[in-house]
């Protein structure tokens, strides 16, 4: 899960073993207040053929989650209005169509405490910043497969 | 006896009465004159009236004459009517006049006569007139002419004459009346003159009265008084007056008589006194004779008494001195005086060596004769060993001769000094130069007095010893007191240190019983009765409860007390009454006295709450920084990975690389800003202050922002140069950051306003944008580190969240202040205020 020191010294080779074949157009919500990071996520996902919607803060994420169906939800932890954890907590408690959608949390916080809090809130996968886009894609694939 | 009026009231009455009298006289005179004048005036008026009436009478008559002549000449009947009328008028008028005169007949006989004459003339004239009229009617004109010559002219003449006389009469009357009136006017001036004269006369009378009745008696009294003052006896001739002056004269006369009487008495007693004095003088002479006799007796007695007094004095001296030196000095001199000796030595026996002794006192000798030496004379030694007194008559030495020139012999007397147990403790040598012969008669006295001296001296020596001991005791006591005070001070000091200490302290003995707890400790535990309890008991009560303890705290303590563990450090957390967390660290050290085994333990409770807070803040900063750094890093690494692994179109590659570059720069900026801020906050930033022109800086910055940016910078100012004491680079950064923020947060606007205003002391720079504005609830948080307004609109806009924190640090280092005002949706103004310096 963790990229670790390795990734800075040697560039990992990513085999597209999991991500083979055409995508079945899964819907993904990305919520992050950083424009640049959102851009990265968008580029990563759209090129793989996912359908992407964006939110720039927690409140907007909740609105999107209420109105649209998503297969995967990617939340940044530190967001204005509501944090990623808060959005996830809301989602699990709500009766939204996305109530049980897998949630990936992106965060710069890597302490054990934060991880525990995240799993309590119902986060499916926890990714520390900086993260590898390909690893993210692997995680998405994994979660999507699990759904099926 | 009727009381006569006083002198003063008499004078007052006199003046008052005379004034009243002259006032009445003046008033009545004026009344009379006025009355007379009025009567006269009335008369003049009456005469005037009468004159007028006579005038009227004449005119009626004239009219009649004219009408008559007219009728005679022209014969008109109209004239006749007028004649008739005038006739009637004249008769009436004349009747009136007559009636008036009849009222005052006596007085106006002449007038009556005149009127009677007029009446006669009138009748004659009328007769002629009527005759003429008759003749005219008949037409006998010649006869009229004849008649006129015969009667007419005469009648007319008489008539005219009579009227004229009457008139003249009244004229004369009137003149007389006027003259009388004049006379009265003259009186008006004459009366005051008379009154003044009267007053003058009265004044003269008053002065004469005063001179006779007041001044003359007073002068007499004055003369007499002068005589009395000069010591004569004088009397004022008595008068019968019983006013003030009379009383005064009587009083003075009585006083004078009294004085004379006294003088006589005094003279009498004086004679008596002289007689007594003579008698006394005689007695005095007798007494004087007796006195001389008595004096002789007294002289005899005095010698004896003197001797006794010396002895008494000596005995007193024996008892009354407290220290040895003054005792010896006083008592020995006194003893010499009583016994008529001249010199003395007092020595003490040396108990170790018979030959030696301490001479403690000498008096009367030439200095070199008996020096204070340890070697004592042989006779003195003998006297001491044998306990008897020895007498030696010897030749006077050369030294002694120098003082007692004409003498050749001296008598020394060696006395042992014995206490009441007959033990010899010293000696006394008495020397006489005047009584060289041994006098047995005085022997007893000498022996007795020396014995008294030796007993007193022995007591004195004992007392001296005792006093020395007492002094020593006092000294020791004082040292003790000082030491005690010193210890008390130290104790207080230590107590103060312990009280003021921020750490709680517990001192317990080796068994673990608490011996001392400082106030801080009691406060920490909110418990006062700590002393005497066992320290483990305390741990159970306060620290070994489930929510407070760290596991094994009590075990660790027990082990430590048993000596199983050498170190003891524990940390506790609990909540105080305000639900604030308090962090404690407890450590213990062995307390031991010097060289002894351990005597107890000191437990120190250190409050770590502040440290904990600082730690927390540090952690938070690290966490924020790590987040702030990781986010751009994630973007950079992410895109790089994609670039490495994906085949991409050149446009995409370009775009990714641009993003990487931008985020990389941001990362670098973030690091720089963060390090800058850190440096400033710990005070490591070095500012190079110099005098700079604020406007030049602002011009430069606005120029930099004009080129290649969307916004225009509009500078407004009143003065071309405003100097401030500043680090130019740092101050530039302030305005760079503020203008950069203004540009960033007003994407829709096309300009930024920079307004510079200054007074004598301060200068204010306002940077005003027309952009998003800042929500009202943010306040000062805006200047916090990493604070960014939580709003997605703003998140689009890059920034480190450190810019304003840096600005604030710099401005405050320049003794300035920063503030802002903003309306959400309309824009914000930031104000930098820094002190101005004189150009």
mmCIF file of N, CA and C in Angstrom, chain B residues 232-309:
data_model
loop_
_atom_site.group_PDB
_atom_site.id
_atom_site.type_symbol
_atom_site.label_atom_id
_atom_site.label_comp_id
_atom_site.label_asym_id
_atom_site.label_seq_id
_atom_site.Cartn_x
_atom_site.Cartn_y
_atom_site.Cartn_z
ATOM 1 N N UNK B 232 0.997 118.191 94.765
ATOM 2 C CA UNK B 232 0.400 119.142 95.730
ATOM 3 C C UNK B 232 -0.980 118.669 96.122
ATOM 4 N N UNK B 233 -1.469 119.248 97.171
ATOM 5 C CA UNK B 233 -2.875 118.990 97.485
ATOM 6 C C UNK B 233 -3.653 120.205 97.090
ATOM 7 N N UNK B 234 -4.628 120.044 96.249
ATOM 8 C CA UNK B 234 -5.368 121.205 95.751
ATOM 9 C C UNK B 234 -6.830 120.866 95.680
ATOM 10 N N UNK B 235 -7.617 121.924 95.825
ATOM 11 C CA UNK B 235 -9.076 121.717 95.713
ATOM 12 C C UNK B 235 -9.658 122.702 94.731
ATOM 13 N N UNK B 236 -10.724 122.344 94.130
ATOM 14 C CA UNK B 236 -11.421 123.247 93.218
ATOM 15 C C UNK B 236 -12.488 123.940 94.037
ATOM 16 N N UNK B 237 -12.638 125.270 93.843
ATOM 17 C CA UNK B 237 -13.705 125.961 94.585
ATOM 18 C C UNK B 237 -15.040 125.305 94.273
ATOM 19 N N UNK B 238 -15.765 124.945 95.352
ATOM 20 C CA UNK B 238 -17.035 124.243 95.153
ATOM 21 C C UNK B 238 -18.059 125.165 94.543
ATOM 22 N N UNK B 239 -18.859 124.669 93.650
ATOM 23 C CA UNK B 239 -20.024 125.416 93.185
ATOM 24 C C UNK B 239 -21.265 124.589 93.439
ATOM 25 N N UNK B 240 -22.372 125.195 93.210
ATOM 26 C CA UNK B 240 -23.611 124.501 93.575
ATOM 27 C C UNK B 240 -24.150 123.654 92.431
ATOM 28 N N UNK B 241 -23.377 123.555 91.439
ATOM 29 C CA UNK B 241 -23.916 122.843 90.254
ATOM 30 C C UNK B 241 -24.107 121.359 90.575
ATOM 31 N N UNK B 242 -25.144 120.814 89.998
ATOM 32 C CA UNK B 242 -25.294 119.363 90.198
ATOM 33 C C UNK B 242 -25.367 118.620 88.858
ATOM 34 N N UNK B 243 -24.781 119.256 87.842
ATOM 35 C CA UNK B 243 -24.681 118.515 86.570
ATOM 36 C C UNK B 243 -23.375 117.719 86.550
ATOM 37 N N UNK B 244 -22.950 117.234 85.380
ATOM 38 C CA UNK B 244 -21.747 116.387 85.262
ATOM 39 C C UNK B 244 -20.528 117.098 85.821
ATOM 40 N N UNK B 245 -20.398 118.372 85.514
ATOM 41 C CA UNK B 245 -19.220 119.111 85.960
ATOM 42 C C UNK B 245 -19.219 119.229 87.477
ATOM 43 N N UNK B 246 -20.407 119.438 88.016
ATOM 44 C CA UNK B 246 -20.529 119.529 89.470
ATOM 45 C C UNK B 246 -20.065 118.230 90.104
ATOM 46 N N UNK B 247 -20.538 117.085 89.569
ATOM 47 C CA UNK B 247 -20.168 115.781 90.103
ATOM 48 C C UNK B 247 -18.666 115.587 90.002
ATOM 49 N N UNK B 248 -18.114 115.957 88.840
ATOM 50 C CA UNK B 248 -16.672 115.808 88.588
ATOM 51 C C UNK B 248 -15.867 116.584 89.631
ATOM 52 N N UNK B 249 -16.261 117.792 89.860
ATOM 53 C CA UNK B 249 -15.547 118.653 90.805
ATOM 54 C C UNK B 249 -15.597 118.041 92.186
ATOM 55 N N UNK B 250 -16.823 117.552 92.551
ATOM 56 C CA UNK B 250 -16.967 116.934 93.872
ATOM 57 C C UNK B 250 -16.040 115.736 93.979
ATOM 58 N N UNK B 251 -16.044 114.891 92.926
ATOM 59 C CA UNK B 251 -15.215 113.672 92.912
ATOM 60 C C UNK B 251 -13.755 114.013 93.066
ATOM 61 N N UNK B 252 -13.291 114.969 92.318
ATOM 62 C CA UNK B 252 -11.873 115.333 92.360
ATOM 63 C C UNK B 252 -11.498 115.841 93.743
ATOM 64 N N UNK B 253 -12.348 116.659 94.310
ATOM 65 C CA UNK B 253 -12.085 117.210 95.644
ATOM 66 C C UNK B 253 -11.985 116.109 96.673
ATOM 67 N N UNK B 254 -12.931 115.102 96.532
ATOM 68 C CA UNK B 254 -12.937 113.989 97.480
ATOM 69 C C UNK B 254 -11.648 113.200 97.350
ATOM 70 N N UNK B 255 -11.241 112.945 96.090
ATOM 71 C CA UNK B 255 -10.023 112.190 95.792
ATOM 72 C C UNK B 255 -8.824 112.901 96.413
ATOM 73 N N UNK B 256 -8.790 114.165 96.232
ATOM 74 C CA UNK B 256 -7.674 114.964 96.731
ATOM 75 C C UNK B 256 -7.584 114.855 98.252
ATOM 76 N N UNK B 257 -8.775 114.927 98.907
ATOM 77 C CA UNK B 257 -8.793 114.824 100.364
ATOM 78 C C UNK B 257 -8.276 113.466 100.786
ATOM 79 N N UNK B 258 -8.745 112.419 100.077
ATOM 80 C CA UNK B 258 -8.341 111.038 100.361
ATOM 81 C C UNK B 258 -6.827 110.910 100.269
ATOM 82 N N UNK B 259 -6.255 111.470 99.202
ATOM 83 C CA UNK B 259 -4.813 111.411 98.972
ATOM 84 C C UNK B 259 -4.055 112.061 100.142
ATOM 85 N N UNK B 260 -4.559 113.164 100.571
ATOM 86 C CA UNK B 260 -3.896 113.875 101.654
ATOM 87 C C UNK B 260 -3.873 113.023 102.928
ATOM 88 N N UNK B 261 -5.057 112.380 103.166
ATOM 89 C CA UNK B 261 -5.206 111.525 104.332
ATOM 90 C C UNK B 261 -4.179 110.406 104.294
ATOM 91 N N UNK B 262 -4.070 109.733 103.137
ATOM 92 C CA UNK B 262 -3.134 108.615 102.974
ATOM 93 C C UNK B 262 -1.707 109.063 103.232
ATOM 94 N N UNK B 263 -1.369 110.172 102.670
ATOM 95 C CA UNK B 263 -0.010 110.712 102.804
ATOM 96 C C UNK B 263 0.338 110.871 104.282
ATOM 97 N N UNK B 264 -0.613 111.400 104.973
ATOM 98 C CA UNK B 264 -0.402 111.611 106.414
ATOM 99 C C UNK B 264 -0.122 110.274 107.077
ATOM 100 N N UNK B 265 -0.974 109.274 106.805
ATOM 101 C CA UNK B 265 -0.850 107.946 107.420
ATOM 102 C C UNK B 265 0.515 107.374 107.138
ATOM 103 N N UNK B 266 0.943 107.463 105.833
ATOM 104 C CA UNK B 266 2.230 106.910 105.416
ATOM 105 C C UNK B 266 3.373 107.543 106.202
ATOM 106 N N UNK B 267 3.299 108.817 106.356
ATOM 107 C CA UNK B 267 4.366 109.513 107.083
ATOM 108 C C UNK B 267 4.452 109.009 108.508
ATOM 109 N N UNK B 268 3.262 108.798 109.114
ATOM 110 C CA UNK B 268 3.226 108.289 110.489
ATOM 111 C C UNK B 268 3.906 106.938 110.581
ATOM 112 N N UNK B 269 3.514 106.019 109.690
ATOM 113 C CA UNK B 269 4.057 104.656 109.780
ATOM 114 C C UNK B 269 5.546 104.657 109.503
ATOM 115 N N UNK B 270 5.984 105.541 108.663
ATOM 116 C CA UNK B 270 7.402 105.647 108.322
ATOM 117 C C UNK B 270 8.228 105.936 109.587
ATOM 118 N N UNK B 271 7.764 106.810 110.368
ATOM 119 C CA UNK B 271 8.452 107.180 111.601
ATOM 120 C C UNK B 271 8.567 105.960 112.502
ATOM 121 N N UNK B 272 7.458 105.197 112.565
ATOM 122 C CA UNK B 272 7.418 103.998 113.390
ATOM 123 C C UNK B 272 8.466 102.997 112.905
ATOM 124 N N UNK B 273 8.550 102.807 111.580
ATOM 125 C CA UNK B 273 9.474 101.851 110.974
ATOM 126 C C UNK B 273 10.929 102.195 111.302
ATOM 127 N N UNK B 274 11.235 103.448 111.227
ATOM 128 C CA UNK B 274 12.614 103.867 111.538
ATOM 129 C C UNK B 274 12.964 103.469 112.963
ATOM 130 N N UNK B 275 12.013 103.616 113.854
ATOM 131 C CA UNK B 275 12.239 103.253 115.247
ATOM 132 C C UNK B 275 12.524 101.761 115.371
ATOM 133 N N UNK B 276 11.721 100.945 114.648
ATOM 134 C CA UNK B 276 11.900 99.493 114.699
ATOM 135 C C UNK B 276 13.270 99.104 114.169
ATOM 136 N N UNK B 277 13.697 99.726 113.055
ATOM 137 C CA UNK B 277 14.975 99.382 112.419
ATOM 138 C C UNK B 277 16.126 99.587 113.402
ATOM 139 N N UNK B 278 16.071 100.655 114.108
ATOM 140 C CA UNK B 278 17.122 100.936 115.092
ATOM 141 C C UNK B 278 17.220 99.822 116.114
ATOM 142 N N UNK B 279 16.048 99.355 116.542
ATOM 143 C CA UNK B 279 16.006 98.303 117.533
ATOM 144 C C UNK B 279 16.641 97.038 116.961
ATOM 145 N N UNK B 280 16.285 96.700 115.737
ATOM 146 C CA UNK B 280 16.783 95.485 115.084
ATOM 147 C C UNK B 280 18.297 95.519 114.954
ATOM 148 N N UNK B 281 18.830 96.668 114.649
ATOM 149 C CA UNK B 281 20.276 96.767 114.477
ATOM 150 C C UNK B 281 20.995 96.407 115.777
ATOM 151 N N UNK B 282 20.442 96.857 116.836
ATOM 152 C CA UNK B 282 21.015 96.541 118.137
ATOM 153 C C UNK B 282 21.025 95.037 118.364
ATOM 154 N N UNK B 283 19.891 94.414 118.083
ATOM 155 C CA UNK B 283 19.779 92.958 118.249
ATOM 156 C C UNK B 283 20.795 92.248 117.381
ATOM 157 N N UNK B 284 20.944 92.703 116.147
ATOM 158 C CA UNK B 284 21.833 92.091 115.166
ATOM 159 C C UNK B 284 23.265 92.035 115.676
ATOM 160 N N UNK B 285 23.666 93.089 116.270
ATOM 161 C CA UNK B 285 25.022 93.127 116.788
ATOM 162 C C UNK B 285 25.227 92.032 117.841
ATOM 163 N N UNK B 286 24.229 91.849 118.640
ATOM 164 C CA UNK B 286 24.299 90.796 119.654
ATOM 165 C C UNK B 286 24.451 89.436 119.004
ATOM 166 N N UNK B 287 23.621 89.210 118.010
ATOM 167 C CA UNK B 287 23.629 87.916 117.318
ATOM 168 C C UNK B 287 24.988 87.666 116.696
ATOM 169 N N UNK B 288 25.563 88.685 116.078
ATOM 170 C CA UNK B 288 26.871 88.558 115.420
ATOM 171 C C UNK B 288 27.914 88.052 116.415
ATOM 172 N N UNK B 289 27.857 88.616 117.586
ATOM 173 C CA UNK B 289 28.814 88.224 118.612
ATOM 174 C C UNK B 289 28.656 86.754 118.939
ATOM 175 N N UNK B 290 27.403 86.315 119.072
ATOM 176 C CA UNK B 290 27.125 84.905 119.381
ATOM 177 C C UNK B 290 27.640 84.022 118.250
ATOM 178 N N UNK B 291 27.453 84.472 117.053
ATOM 179 C CA UNK B 291 27.834 83.685 115.881
ATOM 180 C C UNK B 291 29.335 83.406 115.855
ATOM 181 N N UNK B 292 30.078 84.415 116.102
ATOM 182 C CA UNK B 292 31.533 84.245 116.099
ATOM 183 C C UNK B 292 31.922 83.154 117.079
ATOM 184 N N UNK B 293 31.276 83.196 118.225
ATOM 185 C CA UNK B 293 31.523 82.189 119.244
ATOM 186 C C UNK B 293 31.219 80.791 118.709
ATOM 187 N N UNK B 294 30.069 80.686 118.095
ATOM 188 C CA UNK B 294 29.636 79.392 117.568
ATOM 189 C C UNK B 294 30.580 78.893 116.494
ATOM 190 N N UNK B 295 31.045 79.811 115.646
ATOM 191 C CA UNK B 295 31.939 79.418 114.558
ATOM 192 C C UNK B 295 33.197 78.768 115.088
ATOM 193 N N UNK B 296 33.670 79.308 116.130
ATOM 194 C CA UNK B 296 34.874 78.746 116.716
ATOM 195 C C UNK B 296 34.641 77.292 117.138
ATOM 196 N N UNK B 297 33.492 77.067 117.787
ATOM 197 C CA UNK B 297 33.130 75.706 118.201
ATOM 198 C C UNK B 297 33.008 74.798 116.984
ATOM 199 N N UNK B 298 32.363 75.342 115.980
ATOM 200 C CA UNK B 298 32.103 74.571 114.764
ATOM 201 C C UNK B 298 33.415 74.126 114.108
ATOM 202 N N UNK B 299 34.361 75.013 114.077
ATOM 203 C CA UNK B 299 35.644 74.715 113.434
ATOM 204 C C UNK B 299 36.276 73.495 114.090
ATOM 205 N N UNK B 300 36.164 73.488 115.410
ATOM 206 C CA UNK B 300 36.715 72.351 116.148
ATOM 207 C C UNK B 300 36.008 71.065 115.737
ATOM 208 N N UNK B 301 34.714 71.182 115.709
ATOM 209 C CA UNK B 301 33.910 70.004 115.345
ATOM 210 C C UNK B 301 34.189 69.532 113.910
ATOM 211 N N UNK B 302 34.358 70.521 113.029
ATOM 212 C CA UNK B 302 34.495 70.202 111.607
ATOM 213 C C UNK B 302 35.697 69.326 111.330
ATOM 214 N N UNK B 303 36.798 69.589 112.010
ATOM 215 C CA UNK B 303 37.987 68.778 111.808
ATOM 216 C C UNK B 303 37.715 67.310 112.077
ATOM 217 N N UNK B 304 37.034 67.101 113.153
ATOM 218 C CA UNK B 304 36.700 65.734 113.557
ATOM 219 C C UNK B 304 35.749 65.124 112.503
ATOM 220 N N UNK B 305 34.861 65.959 112.203
ATOM 221 C CA UNK B 305 33.850 65.491 111.229
ATOM 222 C C UNK B 305 34.484 65.143 109.890
ATOM 223 N N UNK B 306 35.415 65.979 109.501
ATOM 224 C CA UNK B 306 36.121 65.777 108.236
ATOM 225 C C UNK B 306 36.737 64.391 108.215
ATOM 226 N N UNK B 307 37.386 64.105 109.343
ATOM 227 C CA UNK B 307 38.050 62.817 109.440
ATOM 228 C C UNK B 307 37.042 61.689 109.298
ATOM 229 N N UNK B 308 35.941 61.840 110.052
ATOM 230 C CA UNK B 308 34.888 60.818 110.003
ATOM 231 C C UNK B 308 34.313 60.693 108.597
ATOM 232 N N UNK B 309 34.186 61.846 107.972
ATOM 233 C CA UNK B 309 33.598 61.837 106.631
ATOM 234 C C UNK B 309 34.505 61.109 105.655
#
